[in-house]
Amino acid sequence: MKNLYWIQSCILLSGSIFAWFTVYTDFARFYNLYQSFTRIENCIVPNPITTPCFYGAFAFLGAFIWSLFIAKKTLIDKLKHQKRLFILLIGSTIFAWTNLAIEMYQFYLKEVGDKISCSGVETENIFTTPCFIGSMIFFLALIVAYVIKKDRIKIS
């Protein structure tokens, strides 16, 4: 069981690294284009602060830190905190998949022209976008959190 807590932390770490790398890349692209981080309106490439990746990166980082905190706790504290982390992961997964659904809607209903991903980058395949990959990582973390929660209920 102890390994599941570390697996959960590793999944959330990988999600956090992926999300923050994406956000960093988006900020670099935006700054190279506009020489500003504060411009919001009239942008060809969206300001990273206005994208779901930015907020998903904070959710990944918070969940990762929380998972490390849980891994070090006693059994009773683990139960309480794991339940709350599970709720955070449910919300984060819903957020991620909702944003992916919106992106897919816009991607497949656009008639002709460039297909743009959530980061404002041209793409040919929706399944290679940061939104899809982040959604899958959140879903995987949710599954592991569910297994931990389910196994802990049996034990206690």
mmCIF file of C-alpha atoms in Angstrom:
data_model
loop_
_atom_site.group_PDB
_atom_site.id
_atom_site.type_symbol
_atom_site.label_atom_id
_atom_site.label_comp_id
_atom_site.label_asym_id
_atom_site.label_seq_id
_atom_site.Cartn_x
_atom_site.Cartn_y
_atom_site.Cartn_z
ATOM 1 C CA MET A 1 0.000 0.000 0.000
ATOM 2 C CA LYS A 2 2.853 2.375 0.791
ATOM 3 C CA ASN A 3 4.034 2.084 -2.805
ATOM 4 C CA LEU A 4 0.685 3.371 -4.082
ATOM 5 C CA TYR A 5 1.216 6.656 -2.257
ATOM 6 C CA TRP A 6 4.584 7.066 -3.969
ATOM 7 C CA ILE A 7 3.125 6.042 -7.337
ATOM 8 C CA GLN A 8 0.448 8.693 -6.829
ATOM 9 C CA SER A 9 3.159 11.258 -6.046
ATOM 10 C CA CYS A 10 5.189 10.250 -9.117
ATOM 11 C CA ILE A 11 2.162 10.604 -11.395
ATOM 12 C CA LEU A 12 1.393 14.032 -9.958
ATOM 13 C CA LEU A 13 5.065 15.033 -10.245
ATOM 14 C CA SER A 14 5.116 14.044 -13.907
ATOM 15 C CA GLY A 15 1.893 15.989 -14.470
ATOM 16 C CA SER A 16 3.331 18.995 -12.693
ATOM 17 C CA ILE A 17 6.554 18.910 -14.721
ATOM 18 C CA PHE A 18 4.614 18.510 -17.966
ATOM 19 C CA ALA A 19 2.169 21.306 -17.125
ATOM 20 C CA TRP A 20 4.824 23.775 -15.977
ATOM 21 C CA PHE A 21 6.993 23.019 -19.015
ATOM 22 C CA THR A 22 3.963 23.741 -21.204
ATOM 23 C CA VAL A 23 3.229 26.969 -19.325
ATOM 24 C CA TYR A 24 6.881 28.029 -19.574
ATOM 25 C CA THR A 25 6.880 27.337 -23.326
ATOM 26 C CA ASP A 26 3.621 29.277 -23.725
ATOM 27 C CA PHE A 27 5.028 32.258 -21.784
ATOM 28 C CA ALA A 28 8.237 32.205 -23.854
ATOM 29 C CA ARG A 29 6.257 32.090 -27.117
ATOM 30 C CA PHE A 30 3.967 34.890 -25.935
ATOM 31 C CA TYR A 31 6.810 37.102 -24.727
ATOM 32 C CA ASN A 32 8.795 36.617 -27.953
ATOM 33 C CA LEU A 33 5.763 37.743 -29.903
ATOM 34 C CA TYR A 34 4.574 40.675 -27.745
ATOM 35 C CA GLN A 35 7.495 41.569 -25.402
ATOM 36 C CA SER A 36 4.973 41.684 -22.564
ATOM 37 C CA PHE A 37 3.359 39.354 -20.046
ATOM 38 C CA THR A 38 0.405 41.633 -19.311
ATOM 39 C CA ARG A 39 -1.221 41.945 -22.732
ATOM 40 C CA ILE A 40 -4.571 40.153 -22.757
ATOM 41 C CA GLU A 41 -6.606 41.590 -25.642
ATOM 42 C CA ASN A 42 -6.003 41.523 -29.400
ATOM 43 C CA CYS A 43 -3.540 38.624 -29.242
ATOM 44 C CA ILE A 44 -3.017 36.051 -31.967
ATOM 45 C CA VAL A 45 -1.498 33.688 -29.402
ATOM 46 C CA PRO A 46 -3.418 33.711 -26.102
ATOM 47 C CA ASN A 47 -1.753 35.032 -22.974
ATOM 48 C CA PRO A 48 -0.821 31.918 -20.940
ATOM 49 C CA ILE A 49 -2.549 33.401 -17.892
ATOM 50 C CA THR A 50 -5.853 33.023 -19.765
ATOM 51 C CA THR A 51 -5.322 29.369 -20.726
ATOM 52 C CA PRO A 52 -6.486 26.280 -18.813
ATOM 53 C CA CYS A 53 -2.896 24.959 -18.763
ATOM 54 C CA PHE A 54 -1.884 27.753 -16.404
ATOM 55 C CA TYR A 55 -4.528 26.818 -13.845
ATOM 56 C CA GLY A 56 -4.039 23.089 -14.378
ATOM 57 C CA ALA A 57 -0.339 23.541 -13.594
ATOM 58 C CA PHE A 58 -1.245 24.997 -10.190
ATOM 59 C CA ALA A 59 -3.657 22.112 -9.567
ATOM 60 C CA PHE A 60 -0.920 19.590 -10.423
ATOM 61 C CA LEU A 61 1.610 21.318 -8.198
ATOM 62 C CA GLY A 62 -0.811 21.579 -5.269
ATOM 63 C CA ALA A 63 -1.892 17.954 -5.621
ATOM 64 C CA PHE A 64 1.739 16.807 -5.856
ATOM 65 C CA ILE A 65 2.756 18.665 -2.693
ATOM 66 C CA TRP A 66 -0.319 17.351 -0.915
ATOM 67 C CA SER A 67 0.457 13.769 -2.016
ATOM 68 C CA LEU A 68 3.959 14.053 -0.505
ATOM 69 C CA PHE A 69 2.399 15.367 2.696
ATOM 70 C CA ILE A 70 0.007 12.389 2.761
ATOM 71 C CA ALA A 71 2.771 9.846 2.165
ATOM 72 C CA LYS A 72 4.516 10.979 5.363
ATOM 73 C CA LYS A 73 1.418 10.939 7.619
ATOM 74 C CA THR A 74 0.035 8.317 10.021
ATOM 75 C CA LEU A 75 -2.796 6.035 8.908
ATOM 76 C CA ILE A 76 -5.651 8.104 10.383
ATOM 77 C CA ASP A 77 -4.295 11.343 8.897
ATOM 78 C CA LYS A 78 -3.711 9.603 5.563
ATOM 79 C CA LEU A 79 -7.373 8.581 5.365
ATOM 80 C CA LYS A 80 -8.624 12.110 5.970
ATOM 81 C CA HIS A 81 -6.175 13.817 3.632
ATOM 82 C CA GLN A 82 -6.425 11.171 0.901
ATOM 83 C CA LYS A 83 -10.199 11.686 0.796
ATOM 84 C CA ARG A 84 -9.682 15.432 0.329
ATOM 85 C CA LEU A 85 -6.998 14.907 -2.312
ATOM 86 C CA PHE A 86 -9.377 12.550 -4.091
ATOM 87 C CA ILE A 87 -12.004 15.323 -4.165
ATOM 88 C CA LEU A 88 -9.411 17.778 -5.550
ATOM 89 C CA LEU A 89 -8.484 15.256 -8.248
ATOM 90 C CA ILE A 90 -12.155 14.754 -9.167
ATOM 91 C CA GLY A 91 -12.528 18.510 -9.630
ATOM 92 C CA SER A 92 -9.241 18.794 -11.533
ATOM 93 C CA THR A 93 -10.151 15.908 -13.825
ATOM 94 C CA ILE A 94 -13.563 17.419 -14.565
ATOM 95 C CA PHE A 95 -11.889 20.780 -15.268
ATOM 96 C CA ALA A 96 -9.326 19.188 -17.595
ATOM 97 C CA TRP A 97 -11.806 17.057 -19.539
ATOM 98 C CA THR A 98 -14.267 19.942 -19.852
ATOM 99 C CA ASN A 99 -11.544 22.107 -21.382
ATOM 100 C CA LEU A 100 -10.557 19.267 -23.686
ATOM 101 C CA ALA A 101 -14.188 18.833 -24.747
ATOM 102 C CA ILE A 102 -14.408 22.542 -25.586
ATOM 103 C CA GLU A 103 -11.160 22.301 -27.522
ATOM 104 C CA MET A 104 -12.387 19.225 -29.414
ATOM 105 C CA TYR A 105 -15.660 20.974 -30.235
ATOM 106 C CA GLN A 106 -13.793 23.959 -31.673
ATOM 107 C CA PHE A 107 -11.223 21.727 -33.384
ATOM 108 C CA TYR A 108 -13.665 19.496 -35.242
ATOM 109 C CA LEU A 109 -16.302 22.083 -36.089
ATOM 110 C CA LYS A 110 -13.889 24.537 -37.655
ATOM 111 C CA GLU A 111 -14.505 24.365 -41.380
ATOM 112 C CA VAL A 112 -11.230 25.157 -43.121
ATOM 113 C CA GLY A 113 -7.974 26.682 -42.034
ATOM 114 C CA ASP A 114 -5.560 26.225 -39.205
ATOM 115 C CA LYS A 115 -6.571 24.025 -36.300
ATOM 116 C CA ILE A 116 -5.431 25.732 -33.097
ATOM 117 C CA SER A 117 -4.745 23.981 -29.771
ATOM 118 C CA CYS A 118 -5.391 25.394 -26.289
ATOM 119 C CA SER A 119 -1.906 26.935 -26.270
ATOM 120 C CA GLY A 120 -2.586 28.826 -29.476
ATOM 121 C CA VAL A 121 -0.313 26.565 -31.492
ATOM 122 C CA GLU A 122 -1.322 25.073 -34.809
ATOM 123 C CA THR A 123 -1.947 21.322 -34.557
ATOM 124 C CA GLU A 124 -3.056 18.473 -36.761
ATOM 125 C CA ASN A 125 -4.028 16.028 -34.016
ATOM 126 C CA ILE A 126 -6.109 16.864 -30.942
ATOM 127 C CA PHE A 127 -4.599 13.879 -29.093
ATOM 128 C CA THR A 128 -1.140 15.457 -29.035
ATOM 129 C CA THR A 129 -2.221 18.718 -27.409
ATOM 130 C CA PRO A 130 -1.260 19.635 -23.839
ATOM 131 C CA CYS A 131 -4.956 19.610 -22.874
ATOM 132 C CA PHE A 132 -5.326 15.955 -23.838
ATOM 133 C CA ILE A 133 -2.090 14.845 -22.185
ATOM 134 C CA GLY A 134 -2.850 16.796 -18.984
ATOM 135 C CA SER A 135 -6.370 15.352 -18.908
ATOM 136 C CA MET A 136 -5.004 11.834 -19.175
ATOM 137 C CA ILE A 137 -2.477 12.427 -16.379
ATOM 138 C CA PHE A 138 -5.194 13.847 -14.111
ATOM 139 C CA PHE A 139 -7.392 10.841 -14.911
ATOM 140 C CA LEU A 140 -4.565 8.409 -14.125
ATOM 141 C CA ALA A 141 -3.895 10.183 -10.818
ATOM 142 C CA LEU A 142 -7.617 10.005 -10.025
ATOM 143 C CA ILE A 143 -7.655 6.248 -10.646
ATOM 144 C CA VAL A 144 -4.667 5.705 -8.336
ATOM 145 C CA ALA A 145 -6.249 7.935 -5.667
ATOM 146 C CA TYR A 146 -9.460 5.918 -5.962
ATOM 147 C CA VAL A 147 -7.588 2.632 -5.521
ATOM 148 C CA ILE A 148 -5.833 4.022 -2.434
ATOM 149 C CA LYS A 149 -9.101 5.311 -1.014
ATOM 150 C CA LYS A 150 -10.901 2.048 -1.727
ATOM 151 C CA ASP A 151 -8.129 -0.121 -0.211
ATOM 152 C CA ARG A 152 -7.872 2.097 2.885
ATOM 153 C CA ILE A 153 -11.597 1.796 3.543
ATOM 154 C CA LYS A 154 -11.247 -2.010 3.539
ATOM 155 C CA ILE A 155 -8.322 -1.859 5.992
ATOM 156 C CA SER A 156 -9.898 0.506 8.507
#
